[in-house]
PDB file of C-alpha atoms in Angstrom:
ATOM      1  CA  GLU A   1       5.758 -10.015  13.928  1.00 95.00           C
ATOM      2  CA  VAL A   2       4.655  -8.393  10.786  1.00 96.00           C
ATOM      3  CA  GLN A   3       1.031  -7.321  10.700  1.00 97.00           C
ATOM      4  CA  LEU A   4      -1.191  -5.644   8.234  1.00 98.00           C
ATOM      5  CA  VAL A   5      -4.746  -4.702   9.344  1.00 98.00           C
ATOM      6  CA  GLU A   6      -7.226  -3.367   6.856  1.00 98.00           C
ATOM      7  CA  SER A   7     -10.335  -1.338   7.823  1.00 98.00           C
ATOM      8  CA  GLY A   8     -12.973   0.749   6.184  1.00 97.00           C
ATOM      9  CA  GLY A   9     -14.907  -1.880   4.240  1.00 97.00           C
ATOM     10  CA  GLY A  10     -18.674  -2.110   4.249  1.00 97.00           C
ATOM     11  CA  LEU A  11     -21.883  -1.735   2.261  1.00 98.00           C
ATOM     12  CA  VAL A  12     -22.017   1.176  -0.125  1.00 98.00           C
ATOM     13  CA  LEU A  13     -24.397   2.361  -2.718  1.00 98.00           C
ATOM     14  CA  PRO A  14     -23.346   2.381  -6.378  1.00 98.00           C
ATOM     15  CA  GLY A  15     -21.797   5.732  -7.403  1.00 98.00           C
ATOM     16  CA  ARG A  16     -20.709   6.458  -3.815  1.00 98.00           C
ATOM     17  CA  SER A  17     -17.212   6.584  -2.290  1.00 98.00           C
ATOM     18  CA  LEU A  18     -15.309   4.636   0.294  1.00 98.00           C
ATOM     19  CA  ARG A  19     -11.846   4.941   1.816  1.00 98.00           C
ATOM     20  CA  LEU A  20      -9.936   1.882   2.908  1.00 98.00           C
ATOM     21  CA  SER A  21      -7.042   2.023   5.371  1.00 98.00           C
ATOM     22  CA  CYS A  22      -4.259  -0.389   6.330  1.00 98.00           C
ATOM     23  CA  THR A  23      -2.218   0.005   9.411  1.00 98.00           C
ATOM     24  CA  VAL A  24       1.025  -1.946   9.618  1.00 98.00           C
ATOM     25  CA  SER A  25       3.325  -2.965  12.322  1.00 97.00           C
ATOM     26  CA  GLY A  26       6.403  -5.180  12.840  1.00 97.00           C
ATOM     27  CA  PHE A  27       8.558  -3.730  10.047  1.00 97.00           C
ATOM     28  CA  THR A  28       9.823  -0.368   8.780  1.00 97.00           C
ATOM     29  CA  PHE A  29       6.874   0.747   6.600  1.00 97.00           C
ATOM     30  CA  ALA A  30       8.859   3.438   4.824  1.00 96.00           C
ATOM     31  CA  ASP A  31      11.281   0.861   3.478  1.00 95.00           C
ATOM     32  CA  HIS A  32       8.690  -0.879   1.370  1.00 96.00           C
ATOM     33  CA  ALA A  33       6.455  -0.322  -1.630  1.00 96.00           C
ATOM     34  CA  MET A  34       2.806  -1.379  -0.877  1.00 98.00           C
ATOM     35  CA  HIS A  35      -0.130  -2.637  -2.894  1.00 98.00           C
ATOM     36  CA  TRP A  36      -3.807  -3.278  -2.832  1.00 98.00           C
ATOM     37  CA  VAL A  37      -5.108  -6.581  -4.259  1.00 98.00           C
ATOM     38  CA  ARG A  38      -8.804  -7.471  -4.531  1.00 98.00           C
ATOM     39  CA  GLN A  39     -10.731 -10.726  -4.823  1.00 98.00           C
ATOM     40  CA  ALA A  40     -14.428 -10.854  -5.674  1.00 97.00           C
ATOM     41  CA  PRO A  41     -16.196 -13.519  -3.686  1.00 94.00           C
ATOM     42  CA  GLY A  42     -15.318 -17.028  -5.078  1.00 93.00           C
ATOM     43  CA  LYS A  43     -13.107 -15.422  -7.771  1.00 96.00           C
ATOM     44  CA  GLY A  44      -9.304 -15.033  -8.417  1.00 97.00           C
ATOM     45  CA  LEU A  45      -6.849 -12.313  -7.448  1.00 98.00           C
ATOM     46  CA  GLU A  46      -6.716  -8.906  -9.134  1.00 98.00           C
ATOM     47  CA  TRP A  47      -3.913  -6.388  -8.555  1.00 98.00           C
ATOM     48  CA  VAL A  48      -5.571  -2.989  -7.932  1.00 98.00           C
ATOM     49  CA  SER A  49      -2.842  -0.375  -7.181  1.00 98.00           C
ATOM     50  CA  GLY A  50       0.654   0.060  -5.910  1.00 97.00           C
ATOM     51  CA  ILE A  51       2.789   2.866  -4.498  1.00 97.00           C
ATOM     52  CA  ASN A  52       6.492   3.169  -3.912  1.00 95.00           C
ATOM     53  CA  TRP A  53       8.083   3.939  -0.563  1.00 95.00           C
ATOM     54  CA  ASN A  54       8.054   7.801  -0.823  1.00 95.00           C
ATOM     55  CA  SER A  55       4.750   8.073  -2.854  1.00 96.00           C
ATOM     56  CA  ALA A  56       6.650   9.354  -5.921  1.00 96.00           C
ATOM     57  CA  THR A  57       5.320   6.469  -8.042  1.00 95.00           C
ATOM     58  CA  THR A  58       1.924   5.032  -8.180  1.00 96.00           C
ATOM     59  CA  GLY A  59       0.174   2.539 -10.506  1.00 95.00           C
ATOM     60  CA  TYR A  60      -3.373   1.342 -11.100  1.00 97.00           C
ATOM     61  CA  ALA A  61      -5.229  -1.444 -12.852  1.00 97.00           C
ATOM     62  CA  ASP A  62      -7.154  -0.151 -15.984  1.00 96.00           C
ATOM     63  CA  SER A  63     -10.372  -1.231 -14.175  1.00 97.00           C
ATOM     64  CA  VAL A  64      -9.918   1.406 -11.439  1.00 98.00           C
ATOM     65  CA  LYS A  65      -7.820   4.084 -13.106  1.00 97.00           C
ATOM     66  CA  GLY A  66      -9.341   7.528 -12.630  1.00 97.00           C
ATOM     67  CA  ARG A  67     -11.616   6.357  -9.893  1.00 98.00           C
ATOM     68  CA  PHE A  68      -9.276   5.008  -7.157  1.00 98.00           C
ATOM     69  CA  THR A  69      -6.373   6.790  -5.565  1.00 98.00           C
ATOM     70  CA  ILE A  70      -3.590   5.146  -3.512  1.00 98.00           C
ATOM     71  CA  SER A  71      -1.752   7.008  -0.803  1.00 98.00           C
ATOM     72  CA  ARG A  72       0.409   6.494   2.220  1.00 98.00           C
ATOM     73  CA  ASP A  73       1.504   8.198   5.426  1.00 98.00           C
ATOM     74  CA  ASN A  74       4.855   6.787   6.583  1.00 98.00           C
ATOM     75  CA  ALA A  75       4.692   8.723   9.876  1.00 98.00           C
ATOM     76  CA  LYS A  76       1.468   6.789  10.749  1.00 98.00           C
ATOM     77  CA  ASN A  77       2.493   3.467   9.193  1.00 98.00           C
ATOM     78  CA  SER A  78      -0.610   3.585   7.087  1.00 98.00           C
ATOM     79  CA  LEU A  79      -1.700   2.862   3.514  1.00 98.00           C
ATOM     80  CA  TYR A  80      -4.967   4.120   2.029  1.00 98.00           C
ATOM     81  CA  LEU A  81      -7.180   3.498  -0.970  1.00 98.00           C
ATOM     82  CA  GLN A  82      -9.764   6.187  -1.837  1.00 98.00           C
ATOM     83  CA  MET A  83     -12.420   4.599  -3.987  1.00 98.00           C
ATOM     84  CA  ASN A  84     -14.792   6.881  -5.939  1.00 98.00           C
ATOM     85  CA  SER A  85     -17.659   6.197  -8.331  1.00 98.00           C
ATOM     86  CA  LEU A  86     -18.040   2.613  -7.062  1.00 98.00           C
ATOM     87  CA  THR A  87     -19.865  -0.002  -9.162  1.00 98.00           C
ATOM     88  CA  THR A  88     -21.101  -3.452  -8.294  1.00 98.00           C
ATOM     89  CA  GLU A  89     -17.973  -4.733 -10.211  1.00 98.00           C
ATOM     90  CA  ASP A  90     -15.891  -3.337  -7.261  1.00 98.00           C
ATOM     91  CA  THR A  91     -17.454  -5.729  -4.750  1.00 98.00           C
ATOM     92  CA  ALA A  92     -14.609  -7.771  -3.387  1.00 98.00           C
ATOM     93  CA  PHE A  93     -12.332  -8.454  -0.476  1.00 98.00           C
ATOM     94  CA  TYR A  94      -9.482  -5.872  -0.465  1.00 98.00           C
ATOM     95  CA  TYR A  95      -6.120  -6.929   0.656  1.00 98.00           C
ATOM     96  CA  CYS A  96      -3.232  -4.690   1.774  1.00 98.00           C
ATOM     97  CA  VAL A  97       0.083  -6.247   0.684  1.00 98.00           C
ATOM     98  CA  ARG A  98       3.715  -5.532   1.348  1.00 97.00           C
ATOM     99  CA  ASN A  99       6.190  -5.617  -1.528  1.00 96.00           C
ATOM    100  CA  SER A 100       9.245  -7.613  -0.652  1.00 93.00           C
ATOM    101  CA  TYR A 101      12.859  -6.575  -1.533  1.00 84.00           C
ATOM    102  CA  THR A 102      13.189  -9.738  -3.615  1.00 79.00           C
ATOM    103  CA  TYR A 103      11.932  -9.544  -7.153  1.00 82.00           C
ATOM    104  CA  GLY A 104       9.021  -7.435  -6.024  1.00 85.00           C
ATOM    105  CA  SER A 105       6.988 -10.366  -4.776  1.00 94.00           C
ATOM    106  CA  PHE A 106       4.206  -9.864  -2.179  1.00 97.00           C
ATOM    107  CA  ASP A 107       5.572 -11.359   0.958  1.00 96.00           C
ATOM    108  CA  TYR A 108       2.940 -10.232   3.568  1.00 97.00           C
ATOM    109  CA  TRP A 109      -0.861  -9.942   3.144  1.00 97.00           C
ATOM    110  CA  GLY A 110      -3.540  -8.556   5.518  1.00 96.00           C
ATOM    111  CA  GLN A 111      -6.630 -10.517   6.310  1.00 95.00           C
ATOM    112  CA  GLY A 112      -8.699  -8.449   3.914  1.00 96.00           C
ATOM    113  CA  THR A 113     -11.696  -6.104   4.245  1.00 97.00           C
ATOM    114  CA  LEU A 114     -14.955  -6.687   2.295  1.00 98.00           C
ATOM    115  CA  VAL A 115     -16.404  -3.938   0.198  1.00 98.00           C
ATOM    116  CA  THR A 116     -19.959  -4.599  -1.033  1.00 98.00           C
ATOM    117  CA  VAL A 117     -21.422  -2.275  -3.640  1.00 98.00           C
ATOM    118  CA  SER A 118     -25.153  -2.769  -3.883  1.00 97.00           C
ATOM    119  CA  SER A 119     -28.348  -0.818  -3.979  1.00 95.00           C
TER     120      SER A 119
ATOM    121  CA  ILE B   1       0.386  -9.928 -19.689  1.00 95.00           C
ATOM    122  CA  GLN B   2      -2.057 -12.771 -19.508  1.00 97.00           C
ATOM    123  CA  LEU B   3      -1.194 -15.763 -17.185  1.00 98.00           C
ATOM    124  CA  THR B   4      -2.893 -19.096 -17.952  1.00 98.00           C
ATOM    125  CA  GLN B   5      -2.742 -21.783 -15.242  1.00 98.00           C
ATOM    126  CA  SER B   6      -3.484 -25.349 -15.830  1.00 97.00           C
ATOM    127  CA  PRO B   7      -5.283 -27.281 -14.665  1.00 97.00           C
ATOM    128  CA  SER B   8      -7.829 -25.040 -13.023  1.00 97.00           C
ATOM    129  CA  PHE B   9      -8.839 -27.929 -10.722  1.00 97.00           C
ATOM    130  CA  LEU B  10      -7.164 -31.120  -9.682  1.00 96.00           C
ATOM    131  CA  SER B  11      -8.103 -33.954  -7.460  1.00 96.00           C
ATOM    132  CA  ALA B  12      -5.214 -35.756  -5.672  1.00 95.00           C
ATOM    133  CA  SER B  13      -4.407 -37.968  -2.763  1.00 95.00           C
ATOM    134  CA  VAL B  14      -1.996 -37.495   0.193  1.00 95.00           C
ATOM    135  CA  GLY B  15       1.455 -38.404  -0.983  1.00 96.00           C
ATOM    136  CA  ASP B  16       0.840 -37.681  -4.646  1.00 96.00           C
ATOM    137  CA  ARG B  17       3.292 -35.562  -6.723  1.00 97.00           C
ATOM    138  CA  VAL B  18       1.393 -32.578  -8.115  1.00 97.00           C
ATOM    139  CA  THR B  19       2.506 -30.242 -10.906  1.00 98.00           C
ATOM    140  CA  ILE B  20       0.762 -26.900 -11.812  1.00 98.00           C
ATOM    141  CA  THR B  21       1.676 -25.083 -14.949  1.00 98.00           C
ATOM    142  CA  CYS B  22       1.615 -21.265 -15.580  1.00 98.00           C
ATOM    143  CA  ARG B  23       2.049 -19.846 -19.076  1.00 98.00           C
ATOM    144  CA  ALA B  24       2.628 -16.174 -19.787  1.00 98.00           C
ATOM    145  CA  SER B  25       1.498 -14.390 -22.884  1.00 97.00           C
ATOM    146  CA  GLN B  26       4.832 -12.615 -23.022  1.00 97.00           C
ATOM    147  CA  VAL B  27       8.277 -13.234 -21.620  1.00 96.00           C
ATOM    148  CA  VAL B  28       8.405 -12.374 -17.967  1.00 95.00           C
ATOM    149  CA  SER B  29      12.070 -13.461 -17.370  1.00 92.00           C
ATOM    150  CA  ASN B  30      12.095 -15.064 -13.975  1.00 93.00           C
ATOM    151  CA  TYR B  31       9.792 -12.440 -12.372  1.00 95.00           C
ATOM    152  CA  LEU B  32       7.255 -14.982 -11.313  1.00 97.00           C
ATOM    153  CA  ALA B  33       5.848 -15.886  -7.933  1.00 97.00           C
ATOM    154  CA  TRP B  34       3.519 -18.587  -6.607  1.00 98.00           C
ATOM    155  CA  TYR B  35       1.030 -18.185  -3.805  1.00 98.00           C
ATOM    156  CA  GLN B  36      -1.157 -20.536  -1.699  1.00 98.00           C
ATOM    157  CA  GLN B  37      -4.553 -19.433  -0.505  1.00 98.00           C
ATOM    158  CA  LYS B  38      -6.813 -21.284   1.981  1.00 96.00           C
ATOM    159  CA  PRO B  39     -10.443 -20.390   2.422  1.00 93.00           C
ATOM    160  CA  GLY B  40     -11.061 -17.195   4.419  1.00 91.00           C
ATOM    161  CA  LYS B  41      -7.319 -16.294   4.394  1.00 93.00           C
ATOM    162  CA  GLY B  42      -5.038 -13.992   2.447  1.00 94.00           C
ATOM    163  CA  PRO B  43      -2.574 -15.625   0.037  1.00 96.00           C
ATOM    164  CA  LYS B  44       0.788 -16.845   1.190  1.00 97.00           C
ATOM    165  CA  LEU B  45       3.963 -16.427  -0.744  1.00 97.00           C
ATOM    166  CA  LEU B  46       5.583 -19.807  -1.629  1.00 98.00           C
ATOM    167  CA  ILE B  47       8.066 -19.157  -4.407  1.00 97.00           C
ATOM    168  CA  TYR B  48       9.632 -16.080  -5.918  1.00 97.00           C
ATOM    169  CA  ALA B  49      11.981 -15.393  -8.745  1.00 96.00           C
ATOM    170  CA  ALA B  50      10.473 -18.485 -10.390  1.00 97.00           C
ATOM    171  CA  SER B  51      12.290 -21.044  -8.269  1.00 97.00           C
ATOM    172  CA  THR B  52      13.441 -19.501  -4.931  1.00 96.00           C
ATOM    173  CA  LEU B  53      11.604 -20.944  -1.904  1.00 97.00           C
ATOM    174  CA  GLN B  54      10.332 -18.282   0.505  1.00 96.00           C
ATOM    175  CA  SER B  55      11.655 -18.629   4.021  1.00 94.00           C
ATOM    176  CA  GLY B  56       9.650 -21.076   6.153  1.00 96.00           C
ATOM    177  CA  VAL B  57       7.967 -22.851   3.216  1.00 97.00           C
ATOM    178  CA  PRO B  58       8.414 -26.650   3.217  1.00 97.00           C
ATOM    179  CA  SER B  59      10.937 -28.107   0.749  1.00 97.00           C
ATOM    180  CA  ARG B  60       8.349 -30.273  -0.801  1.00 98.00           C
ATOM    181  CA  PHE B  61       7.345 -27.113  -2.807  1.00 98.00           C
ATOM    182  CA  SER B  62       9.541 -26.260  -5.789  1.00 98.00           C
ATOM    183  CA  GLY B  63       9.276 -23.891  -8.779  1.00 98.00           C
ATOM    184  CA  SER B  64      10.970 -24.025 -12.164  1.00 97.00           C
ATOM    185  CA  GLY B  65      10.918 -22.385 -15.501  1.00 96.00           C
ATOM    186  CA  SER B  66      11.894 -19.026 -17.043  1.00 93.00           C
ATOM    187  CA  GLY B  67      10.721 -16.873 -19.978  1.00 94.00           C
ATOM    188  CA  SER B  68       7.066 -17.690 -20.422  1.00 96.00           C
ATOM    189  CA  GLU B  69       6.533 -21.168 -18.982  1.00 97.00           C
ATOM    190  CA  PHE B  70       6.713 -22.065 -15.345  1.00 98.00           C
ATOM    191  CA  THR B  71       5.682 -24.992 -13.076  1.00 98.00           C
ATOM    192  CA  LEU B  72       4.977 -25.325  -9.403  1.00 98.00           C
ATOM    193  CA  THR B  73       5.560 -28.862  -7.985  1.00 98.00           C
ATOM    194  CA  ILE B  74       4.587 -30.386  -4.678  1.00 98.00           C
ATOM    195  CA  SER B  75       6.614 -33.530  -4.357  1.00 97.00           C
ATOM    196  CA  SER B  76       4.458 -35.287  -1.759  1.00 96.00           C
ATOM    197  CA  LEU B  77       1.039 -33.745  -1.129  1.00 96.00           C
ATOM    198  CA  GLN B  78       0.174 -33.179   2.566  1.00 96.00           C
ATOM    199  CA  PRO B  79      -3.212 -32.634   4.064  1.00 94.00           C
ATOM    200  CA  GLU B  80      -2.441 -28.976   4.694  1.00 95.00           C
ATOM    201  CA  ASP B  81      -1.620 -28.414   1.087  1.00 96.00           C
ATOM    202  CA  PHE B  82      -5.176 -28.679  -0.086  1.00 93.00           C
ATOM    203  CA  ALA B  83      -5.807 -25.111  -1.173  1.00 97.00           C
ATOM    204  CA  THR B  84      -5.859 -22.787  -4.230  1.00 98.00           C
ATOM    205  CA  TYR B  85      -2.639 -21.835  -5.930  1.00 98.00           C
ATOM    206  CA  TYR B  86      -1.917 -18.717  -7.987  1.00 98.00           C
ATOM    207  CA  CYS B  87       0.932 -17.616 -10.147  1.00 98.00           C
ATOM    208  CA  GLN B  88       1.815 -13.894 -10.536  1.00 98.00           C
ATOM    209  CA  GLN B  89       4.043 -12.042 -12.910  1.00 97.00           C
ATOM    210  CA  LEU B  90       6.061  -9.071 -11.566  1.00 95.00           C
ATOM    211  CA  ASN B  91       7.895  -8.160 -14.756  1.00 93.00           C
ATOM    212  CA  THR B  92       5.441  -5.632 -16.203  1.00 93.00           C
ATOM    213  CA  TYR B  93       2.725  -3.302 -14.905  1.00 92.00           C
ATOM    214  CA  PRO B  94      -0.103  -3.945 -14.600  1.00 94.00           C
ATOM    215  CA  LEU B  95       0.830  -6.871 -12.439  1.00 96.00           C
ATOM    216  CA  THR B  96      -1.259  -9.947 -13.089  1.00 97.00           C
ATOM    217  CA  PHE B  97      -2.248 -13.259 -11.553  1.00 98.00           C
ATOM    218  CA  GLY B  98      -3.177 -16.516 -13.056  1.00 98.00           C
ATOM    219  CA  GLY B  99      -6.713 -17.742 -12.686  1.00 97.00           C
ATOM    220  CA  GLY B 100      -5.867 -20.200  -9.959  1.00 98.00           C
ATOM    221  CA  THR B 101      -5.618 -23.987  -9.459  1.00 98.00           C
ATOM    222  CA  LYS B 102      -7.787 -25.493  -6.790  1.00 98.00           C
ATOM    223  CA  VAL B 103      -6.254 -28.655  -5.365  1.00 97.00           C
ATOM    224  CA  GLU B 104      -8.797 -30.941  -3.642  1.00 95.00           C
ATOM    225  CA  ILE B 105      -8.719 -34.211  -1.879  1.00 87.00           C
ATOM    226  CA  LYS B 106      -9.442 -37.326  -3.931  1.00 86.00           C
TER     227      LYS B 106
END
């Protein structure tokens, strides 16, 4: 069974940093690109960042470029999101997502971890 | 690329045929997916490549379109289908989602 489990969310002050982790099981992690997608409470979905299988290629939404860094450790079956200079606009549920082989669609999603940026 | 979904909200009854539209500001070929999200859960992939049903998804769901206009159709709405639906383009980075369509019980 494919599982993606996010951790690391919580309450953080504006301007501070937080690191999210996603541990996966049930598939060969190194075979897939991975993404982070976020959703502010009561709002729609926003793609945040993606990384290819060997970390050679990464991409970021304009809203987080220069502040967030995506990375992965294939030996540990883990995906990470380092978030710096957080603002209240970054408050959201953050989902770890697997990129499928077919047309790049997102075929498995974690349950999400909530990041709240507030003073 | 901006994706505009319509309607943003619809009220329907069990057994109704429901159609949701997604329009892209640029051509995305058939690199379009549809997702269903229920409260408190992560989204679930329903359709990819505009019209291909994801494994395990009931056949009452179907997708059509190409280029810049797409539709998701539920042929006979079931109680478990009341949820929010999103389209997503996978043709160009940054990847983008539509604003969502909430389907509620009439």
